[in-house]
GROMACS .gro file of C-alpha atoms in nm:
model
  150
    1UNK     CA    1   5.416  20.284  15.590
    2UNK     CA    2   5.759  20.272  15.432
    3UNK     CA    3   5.683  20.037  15.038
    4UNK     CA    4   6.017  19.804  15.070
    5UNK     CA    5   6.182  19.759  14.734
    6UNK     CA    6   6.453  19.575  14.597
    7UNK     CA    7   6.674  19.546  14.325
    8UNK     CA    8   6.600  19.298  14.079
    9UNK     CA    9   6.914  19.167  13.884
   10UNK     CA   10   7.004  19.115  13.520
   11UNK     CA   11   6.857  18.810  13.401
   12UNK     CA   12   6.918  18.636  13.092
   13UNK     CA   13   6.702  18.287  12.956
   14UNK     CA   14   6.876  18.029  12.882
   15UNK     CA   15   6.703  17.677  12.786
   16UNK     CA   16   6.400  17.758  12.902
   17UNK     CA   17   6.516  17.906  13.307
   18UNK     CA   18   6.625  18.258  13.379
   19UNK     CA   19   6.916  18.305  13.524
   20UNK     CA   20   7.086  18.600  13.683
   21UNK     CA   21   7.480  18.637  13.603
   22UNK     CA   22   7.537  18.653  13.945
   23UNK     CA   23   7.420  18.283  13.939
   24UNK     CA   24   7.600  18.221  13.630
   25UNK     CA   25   7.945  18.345  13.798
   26UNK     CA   26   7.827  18.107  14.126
   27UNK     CA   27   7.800  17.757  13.924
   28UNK     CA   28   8.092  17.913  13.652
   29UNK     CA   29   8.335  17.929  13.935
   30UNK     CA   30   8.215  17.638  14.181
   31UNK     CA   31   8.519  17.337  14.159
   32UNK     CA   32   8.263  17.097  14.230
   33UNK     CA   33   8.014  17.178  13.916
   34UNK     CA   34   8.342  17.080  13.694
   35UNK     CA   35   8.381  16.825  13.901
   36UNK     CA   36   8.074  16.635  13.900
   37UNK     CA   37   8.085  16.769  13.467
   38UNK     CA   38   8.405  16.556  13.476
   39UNK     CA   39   8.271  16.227  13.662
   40UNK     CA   40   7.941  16.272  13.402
   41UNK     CA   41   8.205  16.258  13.057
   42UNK     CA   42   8.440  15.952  13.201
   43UNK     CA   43   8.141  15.763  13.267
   44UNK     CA   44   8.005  15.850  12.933
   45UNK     CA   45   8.308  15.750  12.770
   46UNK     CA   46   8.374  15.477  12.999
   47UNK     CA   47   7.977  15.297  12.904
   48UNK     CA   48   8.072  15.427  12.564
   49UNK     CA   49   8.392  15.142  12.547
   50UNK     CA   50   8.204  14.891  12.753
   51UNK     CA   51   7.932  14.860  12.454
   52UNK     CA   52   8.192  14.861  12.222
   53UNK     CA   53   8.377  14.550  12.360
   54UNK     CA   54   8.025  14.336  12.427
   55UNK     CA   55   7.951  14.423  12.074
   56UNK     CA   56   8.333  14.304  11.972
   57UNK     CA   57   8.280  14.001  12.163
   58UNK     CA   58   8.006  13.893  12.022
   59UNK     CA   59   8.143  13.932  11.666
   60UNK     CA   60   8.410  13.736  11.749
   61UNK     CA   61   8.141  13.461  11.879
   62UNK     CA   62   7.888  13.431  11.642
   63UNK     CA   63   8.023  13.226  11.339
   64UNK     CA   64   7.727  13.365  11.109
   65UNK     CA   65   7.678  13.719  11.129
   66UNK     CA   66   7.291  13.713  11.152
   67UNK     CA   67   7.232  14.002  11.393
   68UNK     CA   68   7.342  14.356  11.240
   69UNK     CA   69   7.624  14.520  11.395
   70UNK     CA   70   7.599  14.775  11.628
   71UNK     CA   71   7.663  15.125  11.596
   72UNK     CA   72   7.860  15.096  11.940
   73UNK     CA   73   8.109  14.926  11.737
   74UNK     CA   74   8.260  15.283  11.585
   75UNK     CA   75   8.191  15.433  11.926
   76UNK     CA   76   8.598  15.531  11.983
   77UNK     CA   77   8.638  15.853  11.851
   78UNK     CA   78   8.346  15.995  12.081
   79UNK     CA   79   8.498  15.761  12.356
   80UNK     CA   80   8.828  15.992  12.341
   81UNK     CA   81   8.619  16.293  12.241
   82UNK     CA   82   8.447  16.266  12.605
   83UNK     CA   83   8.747  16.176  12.790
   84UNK     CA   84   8.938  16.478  12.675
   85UNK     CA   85   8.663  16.697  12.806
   86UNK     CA   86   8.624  16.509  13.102
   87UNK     CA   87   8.988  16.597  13.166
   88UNK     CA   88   8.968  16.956  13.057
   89UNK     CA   89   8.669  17.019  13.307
   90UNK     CA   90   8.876  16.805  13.565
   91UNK     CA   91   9.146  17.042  13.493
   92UNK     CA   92   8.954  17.343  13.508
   93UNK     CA   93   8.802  17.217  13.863
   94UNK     CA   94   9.154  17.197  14.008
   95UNK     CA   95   9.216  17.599  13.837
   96UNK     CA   96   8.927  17.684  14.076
   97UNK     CA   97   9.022  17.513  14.375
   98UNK     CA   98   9.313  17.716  14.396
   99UNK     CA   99   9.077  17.995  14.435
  100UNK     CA  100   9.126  18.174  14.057
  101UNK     CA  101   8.818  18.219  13.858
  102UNK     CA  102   8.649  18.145  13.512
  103UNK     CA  103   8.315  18.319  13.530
  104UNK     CA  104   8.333  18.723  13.623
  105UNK     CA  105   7.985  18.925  13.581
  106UNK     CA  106   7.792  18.595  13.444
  107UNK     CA  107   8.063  18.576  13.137
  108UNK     CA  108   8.309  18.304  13.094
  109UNK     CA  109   8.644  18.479  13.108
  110UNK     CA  110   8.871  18.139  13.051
  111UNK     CA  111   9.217  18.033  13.137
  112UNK     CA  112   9.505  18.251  12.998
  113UNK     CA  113   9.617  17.969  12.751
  114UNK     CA  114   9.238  18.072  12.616
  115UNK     CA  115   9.276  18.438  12.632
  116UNK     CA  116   9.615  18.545  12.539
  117UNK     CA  117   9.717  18.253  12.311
  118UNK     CA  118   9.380  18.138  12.223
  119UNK     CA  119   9.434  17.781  12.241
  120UNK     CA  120   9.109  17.620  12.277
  121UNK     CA  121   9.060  17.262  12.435
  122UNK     CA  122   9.447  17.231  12.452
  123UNK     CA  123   9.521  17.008  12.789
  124UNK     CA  124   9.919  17.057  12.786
  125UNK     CA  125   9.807  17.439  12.788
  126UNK     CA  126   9.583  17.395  13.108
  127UNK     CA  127   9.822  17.202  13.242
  128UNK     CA  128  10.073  17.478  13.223
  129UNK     CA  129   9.870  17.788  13.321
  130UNK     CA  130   9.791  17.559  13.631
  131UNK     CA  131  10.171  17.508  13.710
  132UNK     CA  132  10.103  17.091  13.660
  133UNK     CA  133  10.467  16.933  13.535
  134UNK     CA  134  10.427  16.688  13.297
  135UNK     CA  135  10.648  16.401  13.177
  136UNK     CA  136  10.748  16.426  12.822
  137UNK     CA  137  10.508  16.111  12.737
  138UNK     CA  138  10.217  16.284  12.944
  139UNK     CA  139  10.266  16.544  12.712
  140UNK     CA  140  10.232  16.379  12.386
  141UNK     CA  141   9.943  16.202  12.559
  142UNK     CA  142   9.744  16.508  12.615
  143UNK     CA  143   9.825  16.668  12.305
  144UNK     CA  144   9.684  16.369  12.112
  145UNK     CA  145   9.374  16.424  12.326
  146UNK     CA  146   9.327  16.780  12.283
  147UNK     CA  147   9.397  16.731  11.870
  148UNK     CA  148   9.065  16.583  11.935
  149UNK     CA  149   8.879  16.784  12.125
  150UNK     CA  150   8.943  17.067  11.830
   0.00000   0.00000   0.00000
């Protein structure tokens, strides 16, 4: 009788789970993991600014400031923080649906705007290497948000 082998792949531990870079390259390159990592940061940001106005209104209520403030009251900068890497993984999901990659061998290989011109977190940049047009206004926009997210 024949003993059956088989090829065990390179694993690496991350967290706590091993994980084999095949799997990494899987979830690295799946348009719906950015996706869903997209949805997860706007709604962050999004509960983020809803504490921040309840906590605004009720300043503006209360005549005697009794309560202490909350710290959801200086909450914006994280707000914009999570919105411009909701729309950098949103942009990244839309790279792979038109069937390029990030992830090769279990590394993250990046956009070119990372690679050749190293411009990290830089929307406008995505937005170009993906061939999206933007309005002169969008622009500034997204450059204001990516000043952040560096």
């Amino acid at each position: 009788m024949k003993k059956r082998t088989r090829t065990i792949p390179k694993i690496k531990r991350d967290r706590g789970f091993i994980m084999s870079s095949a799997w990494y390259t899987q979830i690295g390159n799946n348009f719906r993991s950015w996706a869903a990592s997209a949805s997860n940061l706007f709604a962050a940001s999004m509960i983020l600014r809803q504490e921040e106005e309840k906590e605004r209104e009720r300043l503006l209520e209360e005549e005697n400031h009794l309560e202490p403030i909350s710290v959801a009251i200086n909450t914006g900068e994280a707000q914009r923080l999570m919105t411009a890497f909701g729309l950098e993984a949103l942009l990244k999901s839309v790279w792979l649906k038109t069937g390029r990659q990030l992830v090769a061998d279990g590394k993250y290989v990046g956009l070119p705007c990372e690679n050749k011109k190293k411009k990290w977190h830089n929307l406008v940049a995505i937005c170009d290497d993906i061939g999206i047009l933007l309005e002169p206004s969008e622009r500034h926009i997204l450059k204001s948000l990516s000043d952040i997210g560096r």
